[in-house]
Tab-separated table of C-alpha atoms in Angstrom:
chain	number	residue	atom	x	y	z
A	252	UNK	CA	-19.433	-5.848	-2.943
A	253	UNK	CA	-19.347	-6.266	0.890
A	254	UNK	CA	-15.885	-4.946	1.747
A	255	UNK	CA	-14.636	-3.004	4.105
A	256	UNK	CA	-11.565	-2.276	1.618
A	257	UNK	CA	-13.026	0.968	0.246
A	258	UNK	CA	-11.396	4.313	0.684
A	259	UNK	CA	-7.745	4.986	1.960
A	260	UNK	CA	-5.857	1.650	2.870
A	261	UNK	CA	-1.905	2.681	4.747
A	262	UNK	CA	1.195	1.016	2.975
A	263	UNK	CA	3.085	0.965	6.411
A	264	UNK	CA	6.917	0.982	7.278
A	265	UNK	CA	8.523	-0.971	9.527
A	266	UNK	CA	9.845	2.143	12.143
A	267	UNK	CA	13.533	1.096	13.173
A	268	UNK	CA	15.314	2.151	16.623
A	269	UNK	CA	18.809	3.184	15.448
A	270	UNK	CA	20.139	-0.096	16.419
A	271	UNK	CA	18.424	-1.515	13.539
A	272	UNK	CA	15.690	-3.536	15.860
A	273	UNK	CA	12.250	-2.537	15.450
A	274	UNK	CA	11.010	0.203	17.274
A	275	UNK	CA	7.856	-1.420	18.732
A	276	UNK	CA	6.949	1.817	20.312
A	277	UNK	CA	7.131	3.843	16.932
A	278	UNK	CA	5.202	1.510	15.718
A	279	UNK	CA	2.824	2.410	18.518
A	280	UNK	CA	2.650	5.951	17.556
A	281	UNK	CA	2.113	4.663	13.694
A	282	UNK	CA	-0.960	2.604	13.780
A	283	UNK	CA	-2.093	5.535	16.415
A	284	UNK	CA	-1.258	8.497	14.129
A	285	UNK	CA	-3.033	6.500	11.254
A	286	UNK	CA	-6.232	5.610	12.818
A	287	UNK	CA	-6.758	9.130	14.558
A	288	UNK	CA	-5.978	10.362	10.664
A	289	UNK	CA	-9.358	8.353	9.957
A	290	UNK	CA	-7.913	5.798	7.381
A	291	UNK	CA	-10.428	3.313	6.190
A	292	UNK	CA	-8.052	0.340	6.602
A	293	UNK	CA	-3.781	-0.911	7.326
A	294	UNK	CA	-1.772	-2.696	4.613
A	295	UNK	CA	0.947	-5.126	6.643
A	296	UNK	CA	4.191	-5.919	5.803
A	297	UNK	CA	4.238	-4.394	2.039
A	298	UNK	CA	7.117	-3.270	0.325
A	299	UNK	CA	6.782	0.205	2.046
A	300	UNK	CA	7.272	-2.196	5.276
A	301	UNK	CA	10.984	-3.354	4.278
A	302	UNK	CA	9.665	-6.669	4.414
A	303	UNK	CA	12.138	-8.211	2.286
A	304	UNK	CA	14.388	-7.419	4.924
A	305	UNK	CA	13.058	-8.655	8.387
A	306	UNK	CA	13.559	-12.046	9.310
A	307	UNK	CA	10.628	-14.504	9.930
A	308	UNK	CA	10.820	-14.141	13.609
A	309	UNK	CA	10.638	-10.412	13.439
A	310	UNK	CA	7.977	-10.661	10.763
A	311	UNK	CA	5.986	-12.528	12.799
A	312	UNK	CA	6.589	-10.063	15.534
A	313	UNK	CA	4.864	-7.403	13.480
A	314	UNK	CA	2.113	-8.878	13.059
A	315	UNK	CA	1.387	-9.686	16.018
A	316	UNK	CA	2.069	-6.113	17.147
A	317	UNK	CA	-0.126	-4.902	15.184
A	318	UNK	CA	-3.280	-6.990	15.446
A	319	UNK	CA	-3.063	-5.703	19.079
A	320	UNK	CA	-2.572	-2.655	18.993
A	321	UNK	CA	-5.250	-2.184	16.333
A	322	UNK	CA	-7.837	-3.854	18.363
A	323	UNK	CA	-10.013	-5.173	15.523
A	324	UNK	CA	-10.389	-1.152	15.141
A	325	UNK	CA	-9.655	-1.117	11.391
A	326	UNK	CA	-9.339	-4.115	8.800
A	327	UNK	CA	-5.987	-5.795	8.029
A	328	UNK	CA	-4.649	-6.641	4.945
A	329	UNK	CA	-1.136	-8.566	5.063
A	330	UNK	CA	1.483	-8.613	2.329
A	331	UNK	CA	2.157	-12.117	1.021
A	332	UNK	CA	4.026	-11.997	-2.354
A	333	UNK	CA	7.591	-13.310	-3.699
A	334	UNK	CA	8.366	-15.016	-6.742
A	335	UNK	CA	8.148	-18.604	-5.641
A	336	UNK	CA	4.845	-19.550	-6.230
A	337	UNK	CA	4.421	-22.584	-3.793
A	338	UNK	CA	6.425	-20.844	-1.399
A	339	UNK	CA	3.732	-18.108	-1.588
A	340	UNK	CA	0.558	-20.760	-1.996
A	341	UNK	CA	1.125	-21.891	1.264
A	342	UNK	CA	2.145	-18.845	3.331
A	343	UNK	CA	-1.413	-17.604	1.759
A	344	UNK	CA	-3.085	-20.507	2.954
A	345	UNK	CA	-2.400	-19.278	6.636
A	346	UNK	CA	-3.472	-16.184	7.300
A	347	UNK	CA	-5.308	-15.606	10.026
A	348	UNK	CA	-9.094	-15.007	8.924
A	349	UNK	CA	-9.770	-13.547	12.267
A	350	UNK	CA	-7.176	-10.945	12.272
A	351	UNK	CA	-7.112	-10.093	8.344
A	352	UNK	CA	-9.844	-9.151	6.203
A	353	UNK	CA	-7.630	-10.059	2.882
A	354	UNK	CA	-4.006	-10.471	1.367
A	355	UNK	CA	-1.936	-7.991	-0.956
A	356	UNK	CA	-0.086	-10.224	-3.722
A	357	UNK	CA	2.564	-8.906	-5.626
A	358	UNK	CA	3.127	-9.870	-9.092
A	359	UNK	CA	6.421	-12.323	-8.782
A	360	UNK	CA	9.838	-9.978	-9.065
A	361	UNK	CA	13.049	-10.730	-10.515
A	362	UNK	CA	11.425	-14.093	-12.312
A	363	UNK	CA	10.234	-11.925	-15.640
A	364	UNK	CA	7.513	-14.195	-15.904
A	365	UNK	CA	4.621	-13.821	-19.353
A	366	UNK	CA	1.300	-12.810	-19.014
A	367	UNK	CA	0.347	-16.368	-18.963
A	368	UNK	CA	2.906	-17.129	-15.841
A	369	UNK	CA	1.455	-14.270	-13.914
A	370	UNK	CA	-2.061	-15.997	-14.892
A	371	UNK	CA	-0.939	-19.406	-13.389
A	372	UNK	CA	0.756	-17.751	-10.258
A	373	UNK	CA	-2.398	-16.353	-9.388
A	374	UNK	CA	-4.651	-18.267	-10.055
A	375	UNK	CA	-2.401	-20.885	-7.443
A	376	UNK	CA	-2.267	-18.779	-5.019
A	377	UNK	CA	-5.787	-17.498	-5.683
A	378	UNK	CA	-7.229	-21.204	-5.111
A	379	UNK	CA	-4.889	-21.778	-1.905
A	380	UNK	CA	-5.547	-18.685	-0.157
A	381	UNK	CA	-7.600	-18.766	2.862
A	382	UNK	CA	-9.270	-15.469	2.635
A	383	UNK	CA	-9.394	-13.052	-0.736
A	384	UNK	CA	-6.830	-11.683	-2.788
A	385	UNK	CA	-5.849	-8.271	-3.916
A	386	UNK	CA	-3.428	-8.398	-6.784
A	387	UNK	CA	-0.887	-5.821	-7.364
A	388	UNK	CA	0.834	-4.862	-10.397
A	389	UNK	CA	4.153	-2.524	-9.460
A	390	UNK	CA	6.438	-2.898	-12.822
A	391	UNK	CA	8.833	-0.242	-11.620
A	392	UNK	CA	9.617	-3.575	-8.808
A	393	UNK	CA	9.683	-5.943	-10.118
A	394	UNK	CA	10.477	-5.839	-13.506
A	395	UNK	CA	7.617	-6.753	-15.676
A	396	UNK	CA	3.855	-5.440	-16.353
A	397	UNK	CA	0.515	-6.987	-15.911
A	398	UNK	CA	-0.983	-6.281	-18.304
A	399	UNK	CA	-4.814	-4.322	-18.139
A	400	UNK	CA	-5.997	-8.130	-20.300
A	401	UNK	CA	-4.187	-10.475	-17.632
A	402	UNK	CA	-5.963	-8.343	-14.769
A	403	UNK	CA	-9.177	-8.884	-16.292
A	404	UNK	CA	-8.802	-12.368	-16.908
A	405	UNK	CA	-8.053	-12.681	-13.385
A	406	UNK	CA	-10.976	-10.738	-12.032
A	407	UNK	CA	-13.304	-13.529	-13.205
A	408	UNK	CA	-11.869	-15.509	-10.729
A	409	UNK	CA	-13.744	-15.793	-7.548
A	410	UNK	CA	-11.201	-14.883	-4.687
A	411	UNK	CA	-9.827	-12.339	-6.415
A	412	UNK	CA	-11.590	-8.930	-5.405
A	413	UNK	CA	-9.186	-6.159	-6.234
A	414	UNK	CA	-6.060	-4.659	-7.596
A	415	UNK	CA	-4.009	-2.576	-6.966
A	416	UNK	CA	-2.452	-0.791	-10.069
A	417	UNK	CA	0.540	0.904	-9.594
A	418	UNK	CA	2.071	1.470	-13.626
A	419	UNK	CA	1.378	4.696	-13.296
A	420	UNK	CA	-0.085	4.490	-16.744
A	421	UNK	CA	-3.291	6.253	-16.898
A	422	UNK	CA	-4.452	3.911	-19.931
A	423	UNK	CA	-3.859	1.082	-18.436
A	424	UNK	CA	-6.146	1.820	-15.518
A	425	UNK	CA	-8.878	3.146	-17.693
A	426	UNK	CA	-9.239	-0.246	-19.470
A	427	UNK	CA	-9.529	-2.160	-16.377
A	428	UNK	CA	-12.014	0.553	-15.321
A	429	UNK	CA	-13.947	-0.110	-18.353
A	430	UNK	CA	-13.982	-3.485	-18.179
A	431	UNK	CA	-14.235	-5.160	-14.812
A	432	UNK	CA	-16.877	-6.854	-13.493
A	433	UNK	CA	-18.998	-4.702	-10.986
A	434	UNK	CA	-18.078	-5.854	-7.584
A	435	UNK	CA	-14.070	-5.804	-8.561
A	436	UNK	CA	-12.069	-3.460	-6.308
A	437	UNK	CA	-9.781	-1.121	-8.405
A	438	UNK	CA	-6.975	0.418	-6.485
A	439	UNK	CA	-4.636	2.699	-6.876
A	440	UNK	CA	-1.015	1.843	-5.805
A	441	UNK	CA	0.181	5.307	-7.267
A	442	UNK	CA	-0.564	7.999	-4.702
A	443	UNK	CA	-0.460	10.997	-7.313
A	444	UNK	CA	-2.787	8.985	-9.565
A	445	UNK	CA	-5.081	8.256	-6.738
A	446	UNK	CA	-7.416	10.843	-7.059
A	447	UNK	CA	-7.642	10.873	-10.388
A	448	UNK	CA	-8.387	7.060	-10.721
A	449	UNK	CA	-10.971	7.236	-8.437
A	450	UNK	CA	-12.907	9.710	-9.904
A	451	UNK	CA	-12.404	7.522	-13.265
A	452	UNK	CA	-14.356	5.009	-10.778
A	453	UNK	CA	-12.331	3.311	-8.312
A	454	UNK	CA	-12.580	2.057	-5.623
A	455	UNK	CA	-9.626	3.888	-3.494
A	456	UNK	CA	-5.686	3.857	-3.104
A	457	UNK	CA	-3.433	1.852	-0.657
A	458	UNK	CA	-0.854	4.780	-0.028
A	459	UNK	CA	2.323	5.492	1.220
A	460	UNK	CA	2.401	9.189	1.625
A	461	UNK	CA	-1.099	9.140	3.279
A	462	UNK	CA	0.371	7.694	6.814
A	463	UNK	CA	2.516	11.117	6.416
A	464	UNK	CA	-1.397	13.314	5.876
A	465	UNK	CA	-4.064	10.344	7.011
A	466	UNK	CA	-6.119	13.363	7.925
A	467	UNK	CA	-5.827	15.507	4.677
A	468	UNK	CA	-4.957	12.098	2.565
A	469	UNK	CA	-8.401	10.083	3.206
A	470	UNK	CA	-10.277	13.096	3.215
A	471	UNK	CA	-9.485	13.885	-0.363
A	472	UNK	CA	-10.472	10.136	-1.354
A	473	UNK	CA	-13.446	10.573	0.294
A	474	UNK	CA	-14.615	13.519	-1.244
A	475	UNK	CA	-13.670	12.234	-4.548
A	476	UNK	CA	-15.446	9.331	-3.781
A	477	UNK	CA	-18.740	11.727	-3.201
A	478	UNK	CA	-18.190	13.010	-6.235
A	479	UNK	CA	-16.601	17.104	-4.639
A	480	UNK	CA	-13.702	16.830	-6.823
A	481	UNK	CA	-13.552	20.863	-6.445
A	482	UNK	CA	-13.045	19.923	-2.666
A	483	UNK	CA	-11.055	16.986	-3.400
A	484	UNK	CA	-8.858	18.020	-5.728
A	485	UNK	CA	-8.337	21.465	-3.678
A	486	UNK	CA	-6.593	18.738	-1.276
A	487	UNK	CA	-4.441	17.317	-3.843
A	488	UNK	CA	-2.468	20.712	-5.146
A	489	UNK	CA	-1.733	21.419	-1.197
A	490	UNK	CA	0.525	17.804	-1.192
A	491	UNK	CA	1.418	17.528	-4.659
A	492	UNK	CA	4.817	18.594	-4.030
A	493	UNK	CA	5.165	16.819	-0.643
A	494	UNK	CA	4.334	13.155	-2.958
A	495	UNK	CA	7.151	13.714	-4.939
A	496	UNK	CA	9.900	14.804	-1.916
A	497	UNK	CA	8.372	11.395	-0.912
A	498	UNK	CA	9.711	9.006	-3.572
A	499	UNK	CA	12.722	11.540	-4.209
A	500	UNK	CA	15.666	9.177	-3.149
A	501	UNK	CA	13.592	5.756	-3.025
A	502	UNK	CA	10.028	3.971	-0.838
A	503	UNK	CA	10.324	3.955	2.559
A	504	UNK	CA	12.966	6.256	2.549
A	505	UNK	CA	11.105	9.485	1.566
A	506	UNK	CA	8.468	9.099	4.165
A	507	UNK	CA	10.086	7.784	6.924
A	508	UNK	CA	11.588	11.592	6.523
A	509	UNK	CA	8.559	12.924	6.386
A	510	UNK	CA	7.560	10.450	9.785
A	511	UNK	CA	10.473	11.556	11.647
A	512	UNK	CA	9.681	15.213	10.907
A	513	UNK	CA	6.298	14.505	12.770
A	514	UNK	CA	7.182	12.833	15.610
A	515	UNK	CA	5.991	9.930	14.475
A	516	UNK	CA	8.650	7.702	14.404
A	517	UNK	CA	12.980	7.695	13.338
A	518	UNK	CA	13.897	7.858	9.537
A	519	UNK	CA	16.456	4.792	10.327
A	520	UNK	CA	15.709	2.316	7.249
A	521	UNK	CA	17.675	-1.003	6.471
A	522	UNK	CA	20.304	-1.709	4.197
A	523	UNK	CA	20.719	-1.619	1.003
A	524	UNK	CA	18.757	1.810	1.699
A	525	UNK	CA	20.448	4.439	3.450
A	526	UNK	CA	18.430	7.596	4.890
A	527	UNK	CA	17.086	10.420	3.071
A	528	UNK	CA	19.531	13.322	2.556
A	529	UNK	CA	20.009	16.477	4.051
A	530	UNK	CA	18.502	18.364	1.231
A	531	UNK	CA	15.328	16.117	0.956
A	532	UNK	CA	15.145	16.347	5.047
A	533	UNK	CA	15.381	20.068	4.365
A	534	UNK	CA	12.637	20.201	1.800
A	535	UNK	CA	10.442	18.085	4.086
A	536	UNK	CA	10.377	20.082	7.064
A	537	UNK	CA	9.817	23.609	5.087
A	538	UNK	CA	6.795	22.127	3.245
A	539	UNK	CA	5.359	20.484	7.098
A	540	UNK	CA	5.952	23.657	8.462
A	541	UNK	CA	4.496	25.906	5.616
A	542	UNK	CA	1.560	23.154	5.592
């Protein structure tokens, strides 16, 4: 497959000012930080971007800002998901092929569809989409797991090019890797399992923690893809503690605290999320100082 979506993609946060407005200067800083860190692509308005708390106008403004600042330096993937299939398909049909390489679409949340419902949902979205589709399985957020068999059925649909797999279930990942078509991307959505997935035959990661440590994380994944496992795991083990910190109080609470400590953007999140506790911020500060 001729695709730029191999290696490390970062699931970008949406920085906010202390008054809750979108912080466009902080967003610029974040983009430049990730690009300088040599990640392979950027994921816009996913769960980590707090997309569910952004208005339609804010989403349009965030997209326009990222497209302008990125200036085609890295491929962009746009989050287009929801639990209304007709609405998701309509939105997927309107994404600019000039600005984006693919869309990332999450399993419908809250409805808790059956496996057949998930299959029909994605079939409908893929048929309507103006771009290739990455499907996204994250049962911790959606309330339902898209099993390996459903993923492999969807892999046969031409416009579905891969899966972001975030179950944390290595057995399920291995089943997908074993039987997936040769050109189907299997991408980790779990930072702790990103390197094991890559060394088992996966194509990379869409990472949360990696935007806090883009140089280290992207190098770890490149080494894993090259089969240099010892060097890759040396980096992995250095990042284990902070990977746990990033999710201890929820996402993107932890990664925003990491980015704030690094001076990239501040730690503000929108309700119903609240900022990281002083205890977590202290752990992150101590980790960064030691690193």
